[in-house]
Short mmCIF file of C-alpha atoms in Angstrom, two decimals:
data_model
loop_
_atom_site.label_atom_id
_atom_site.label_comp_id
_atom_site.label_asym_id
_atom_site.label_seq_id
_atom_site.Cartn_x
_atom_site.Cartn_y
_atom_site.Cartn_z
CA MET B 12 223.88 70.97 72.56
CA SER B 13 227.25 69.95 73.42
CA MET B 14 227.45 67.78 77.09
CA GLU B 15 229.34 71.33 77.95
CA GLN B 16 226.49 72.95 77.55
CA ARG B 17 224.93 70.51 79.16
CA LYS B 18 225.97 71.36 82.62
CA ALA B 19 224.89 73.24 85.45
CA VAL B 20 226.12 76.47 85.66
CA ILE B 21 228.42 75.52 89.33
CA GLU B 22 229.57 72.99 87.61
CA LYS B 23 230.78 73.70 84.43
CA ALA B 24 231.92 76.43 86.32
CA LEU B 25 233.99 74.20 89.33
CA GLY B 26 234.63 71.72 86.00
CA ASP B 27 235.55 68.13 88.38
CA LYS B 28 235.96 69.50 92.08
CA TRP B 29 231.86 69.67 91.09
CA ASN B 30 231.60 65.85 92.05
CA LYS B 31 232.99 67.46 95.35
CA LEU B 32 230.31 68.63 97.19
CA ASP B 33 227.52 66.90 99.17
CA SER B 34 224.63 66.06 97.29
CA ILE B 35 222.37 68.18 98.85
CA ILE B 36 224.79 70.97 96.83
CA LYS B 37 224.85 69.17 93.53
CA LEU B 38 220.40 69.16 93.49
CA HIS B 39 220.21 71.99 93.98
CA TYR B 40 222.45 73.72 91.94
CA GLY B 41 222.27 70.63 89.83
CA LEU B 42 219.51 72.74 87.26
CA LYS B 43 220.58 72.88 83.51
CA PRO B 44 219.66 76.00 80.77
CA GLY B 45 218.29 75.12 77.82
CA ARG B 46 215.83 73.26 79.71
CA ASP B 47 212.36 74.00 82.03
CA ALA B 48 212.60 72.92 84.71
CA GLN B 49 212.24 74.58 88.63
CA LEU B 50 212.91 73.95 92.73
CA HIS B 51 211.55 75.47 95.24
CA LEU B 52 213.60 75.84 99.00
CA ARG B 53 211.58 77.09 101.78
CA GLY B 54 213.40 78.07 105.63
CA THR B 55 214.31 80.51 108.37
CA MET B 56 216.88 83.39 108.18
CA ASN B 57 218.70 83.44 110.94
CA GLU B 58 219.27 86.86 110.95
CA VAL B 59 219.32 89.48 107.96
CA TYR B 60 221.83 92.41 109.57
CA HIS B 61 223.18 95.42 108.34
CA SER B 62 224.93 98.66 109.65
CA ARG B 63 224.51 101.86 108.87
CA ILE B 64 227.18 102.11 106.91
CA GLY B 65 225.69 99.55 104.00
CA LYS B 66 222.43 100.69 104.73
CA LEU B 67 223.35 104.62 103.41
CA PHE B 68 224.10 101.11 99.52
CA LEU B 69 221.00 99.32 100.91
CA ILE B 70 218.45 102.04 99.39
CA PRO B 71 219.44 102.76 95.73
CA GLY B 72 220.90 99.09 95.90
CA ARG B 73 216.81 98.56 96.01
CA ILE B 74 216.53 100.23 92.32
CA PHE B 75 218.91 97.08 91.06
CA GLY B 76 216.51 94.93 92.05
CA ALA B 77 219.71 93.80 94.73
CA LEU B 78 219.64 92.89 98.30
CA VAL B 79 217.70 93.41 101.27
CA PRO B 80 216.86 96.91 102.95
CA TYR B 81 215.61 96.02 106.71
CA LYS B 82 217.45 94.40 109.75
CA GLY B 83 215.34 91.17 111.80
CA MET B 84 215.56 88.15 112.98
CA ALA B 85 213.43 84.91 112.44
CA ILE B 86 212.54 85.67 108.38
CA PRO B 87 210.67 83.13 107.00
CA THR B 88 211.85 82.71 103.24
CA GLU B 89 211.20 81.58 100.13
CA VAL B 90 213.13 80.80 97.18
CA ARG B 91 212.73 79.36 93.73
CA ASN B 92 215.40 78.66 91.01
CA TRP B 93 214.97 77.88 87.87
CA THR B 94 216.71 76.81 84.05
CA SER B 95 214.68 77.78 81.64
CA ARG B 96 214.45 76.15 77.43
CA GLY B 97 214.93 79.60 75.95
CA ASN B 98 218.63 80.38 77.55
CA LYS B 99 221.32 77.65 77.29
CA GLN B 100 223.47 79.51 79.74
CA ALA B 101 221.93 81.16 82.99
CA MET B 102 220.28 79.75 86.22
CA TYR B 103 217.48 82.07 87.75
CA TRP B 104 216.39 83.23 91.49
CA HIS B 105 213.93 84.84 93.17
CA ARG B 106 214.10 84.35 96.99
CA ARG B 107 211.27 86.44 99.12
CA LEU B 108 212.12 87.78 102.97
CA PHE B 109 208.55 87.92 104.82
CA PHE B 110 209.50 90.83 107.30
CA PRO B 111 206.94 91.04 109.92
CA GLY B 112 204.66 93.70 108.91
CA LYS B 113 205.73 95.01 105.52
CA ASP B 114 205.55 93.62 101.71
CA PRO B 115 207.80 90.58 100.89
CA VAL B 116 210.56 92.06 99.83
CA ILE B 117 211.82 90.17 96.43
CA PHE B 118 215.72 90.15 94.95
CA ARG B 119 216.08 88.64 92.21
CA SER B 120 218.64 87.47 90.01
CA LYS B 121 220.75 85.02 87.39
CA MET B 122 223.87 83.48 86.79
CA GLU B 123 226.39 82.84 84.63
CA CYS B 124 228.88 81.30 83.74
CA VAL B 125 231.77 82.60 82.39
CA GLY B 126 235.16 81.08 82.89
CA LYS B 127 237.03 78.52 85.35
CA ASN B 128 236.18 79.04 88.74
CA GLU B 129 234.30 82.02 87.82
CA ILE B 130 230.61 83.45 87.80
CA PHE B 131 228.82 86.58 87.67
CA GLU B 132 224.82 87.42 88.86
CA TYR B 133 222.70 89.69 87.20
CA VAL B 134 220.22 90.92 88.65
CA ASN B 135 218.65 95.02 86.99
CA TYR B 136 219.91 96.86 84.25
CA GLY B 137 222.90 95.07 84.14
CA MET B 138 223.75 95.69 87.17
CA GLY B 139 226.34 92.45 88.28
CA ILE B 140 228.67 90.39 90.91
CA ARG B 141 231.84 88.80 89.40
CA LEU B 142 232.23 85.09 92.34
CA GLN B 143 235.35 83.45 91.72
CA THR B 144 233.39 79.44 93.03
CA HIS B 145 235.73 76.51 94.60
CA ALA B 146 234.55 73.07 97.00
CA GLN B 147 235.96 73.18 99.93
CA ASN B 148 235.00 70.37 102.62
CA ASN B 149 232.22 69.26 100.36
CA ALA B 150 230.97 73.19 100.86
CA LEU B 151 230.27 75.51 97.96
CA HIS B 152 231.66 78.52 98.54
CA PHE B 153 232.00 82.00 96.42
CA ARG B 154 234.12 84.82 96.96
CA SER B 155 233.33 87.90 95.23
CA LEU B 156 236.06 90.06 92.86
CA GLY B 157 233.97 93.33 92.69
CA TYR B 158 231.06 93.55 90.19
CA VAL B 159 230.59 94.85 86.78
CA TRP B 160 227.61 97.05 85.13
CA LYS B 161 226.50 96.76 81.51
CA VAL B 162 225.55 99.32 79.92
CA GLY B 163 224.92 99.08 76.53
CA PRO B 164 228.12 98.24 75.18
CA PHE B 165 229.90 99.19 78.07
CA THR B 166 231.34 97.27 81.31
CA LEU B 167 232.54 99.85 83.68
CA ARG B 168 234.46 97.37 86.51
CA ILE B 169 233.46 97.99 90.28
CA PRO B 170 236.07 97.48 92.72
CA ASN B 171 234.85 96.06 96.15
CA TRP B 172 235.43 98.46 98.19
CA ALA B 173 234.10 101.95 95.89
CA ILE B 174 230.70 99.57 97.68
CA LEU B 175 230.06 97.03 100.12
CA GLY B 176 233.08 95.05 100.53
CA ASP B 177 234.41 92.07 100.08
CA ALA B 178 231.00 89.36 100.08
CA GLU B 179 231.61 86.05 101.74
CA ILE B 180 228.85 83.09 100.37
CA ILE B 181 229.04 79.60 102.00
CA GLU B 182 226.22 76.77 100.75
CA LYS B 183 226.28 73.34 103.28
CA ALA B 184 224.72 70.42 103.48
CA VAL B 185 222.80 70.50 107.60
CA SER B 186 221.25 67.27 106.32
CA ASP B 187 219.78 64.73 103.45
CA ARG B 188 217.18 67.81 102.94
CA GLU B 189 219.22 70.42 104.68
CA LEU B 190 221.37 73.14 103.57
CA PHE B 191 222.80 75.99 105.54
CA VAL B 192 223.60 79.54 104.24
CA ASP B 193 225.85 82.08 105.71
CA PHE B 194 226.68 84.99 103.79
CA ASN B 195 228.09 87.85 104.84
CA MET B 196 230.29 91.06 103.47
CA VAL B 197 233.37 93.26 104.70
CA HIS B 198 234.12 96.79 103.91
CA PRO B 199 237.95 96.94 104.65
CA LEU B 200 238.02 100.35 106.35
CA PHE B 201 233.89 99.66 107.76
CA GLY B 202 233.57 95.96 108.65
CA LYS B 203 230.53 94.30 108.89
CA THR B 204 228.09 96.20 105.69
CA PHE B 205 225.93 93.50 105.58
CA SER B 206 224.86 89.89 105.88
CA TYR B 207 222.56 87.09 105.96
CA SER B 208 222.01 83.19 107.53
CA GLY B 209 219.90 80.28 107.58
CA LYS B 210 218.40 76.52 106.60
CA PHE B 211 216.55 76.08 103.75
CA VAL B 212 214.17 72.67 102.92
CA ILE B 213 214.64 71.56 99.10
CA GLY B 214 211.94 70.63 97.10
CA LYS B 215 212.31 68.02 94.15
CA VAL B 216 213.24 69.58 90.87
CA ILE B 217 210.02 69.65 88.35
CA GLU B 218 210.95 68.93 84.56
CA ASN B 219 209.75 70.28 81.57
CA GLU B 220 207.60 72.75 83.35
CA ARG B 221 207.66 76.18 82.53
CA ALA B 222 208.44 78.69 85.69
CA LYS B 223 206.64 82.10 86.56
CA VAL B 224 208.44 84.94 86.25
#
């Protein structure tokens, strides 16, 4: 395995800018594809929001396993990230949000680096979002460049405005064990369609243990 292949997904995308991130952000995104390792985060979403227009997309979006169909405040949330010896390209995500009186909402995805400062994050059935990455003020920023839908040998590109609008995600350090995530989607005509934000405590990396999918 080459030195480039040994790097984490976001490390490959950012290149030298990876070193500008706070250490807790590098810990979160430092799992290296091709190795069995996992990491757990626990925290609370201050708010999970969607607009009326956003709800029209969120409900069918659950077919693809994407995003969250409910609104709420102070939502307990667990995040599990892992990499696998069997996949030398991807970092996996498993999110669980616990809304009162409802079954846990599960949101799975995987991230792959596709070029300098660019990753794809895929959900089910070949649907994914293109994200531009950069480091700013020691924080990690993502900005959507559009969506892709892979169906067999074909790839359909979908602009931001055709779904929920422009997405921006910022992840920054709060302390040496806590981080803050802020995710917003804003449509050029309909305004904010979806958002969530919250603080998480990060655990230790567990090496050489295969994650239970």
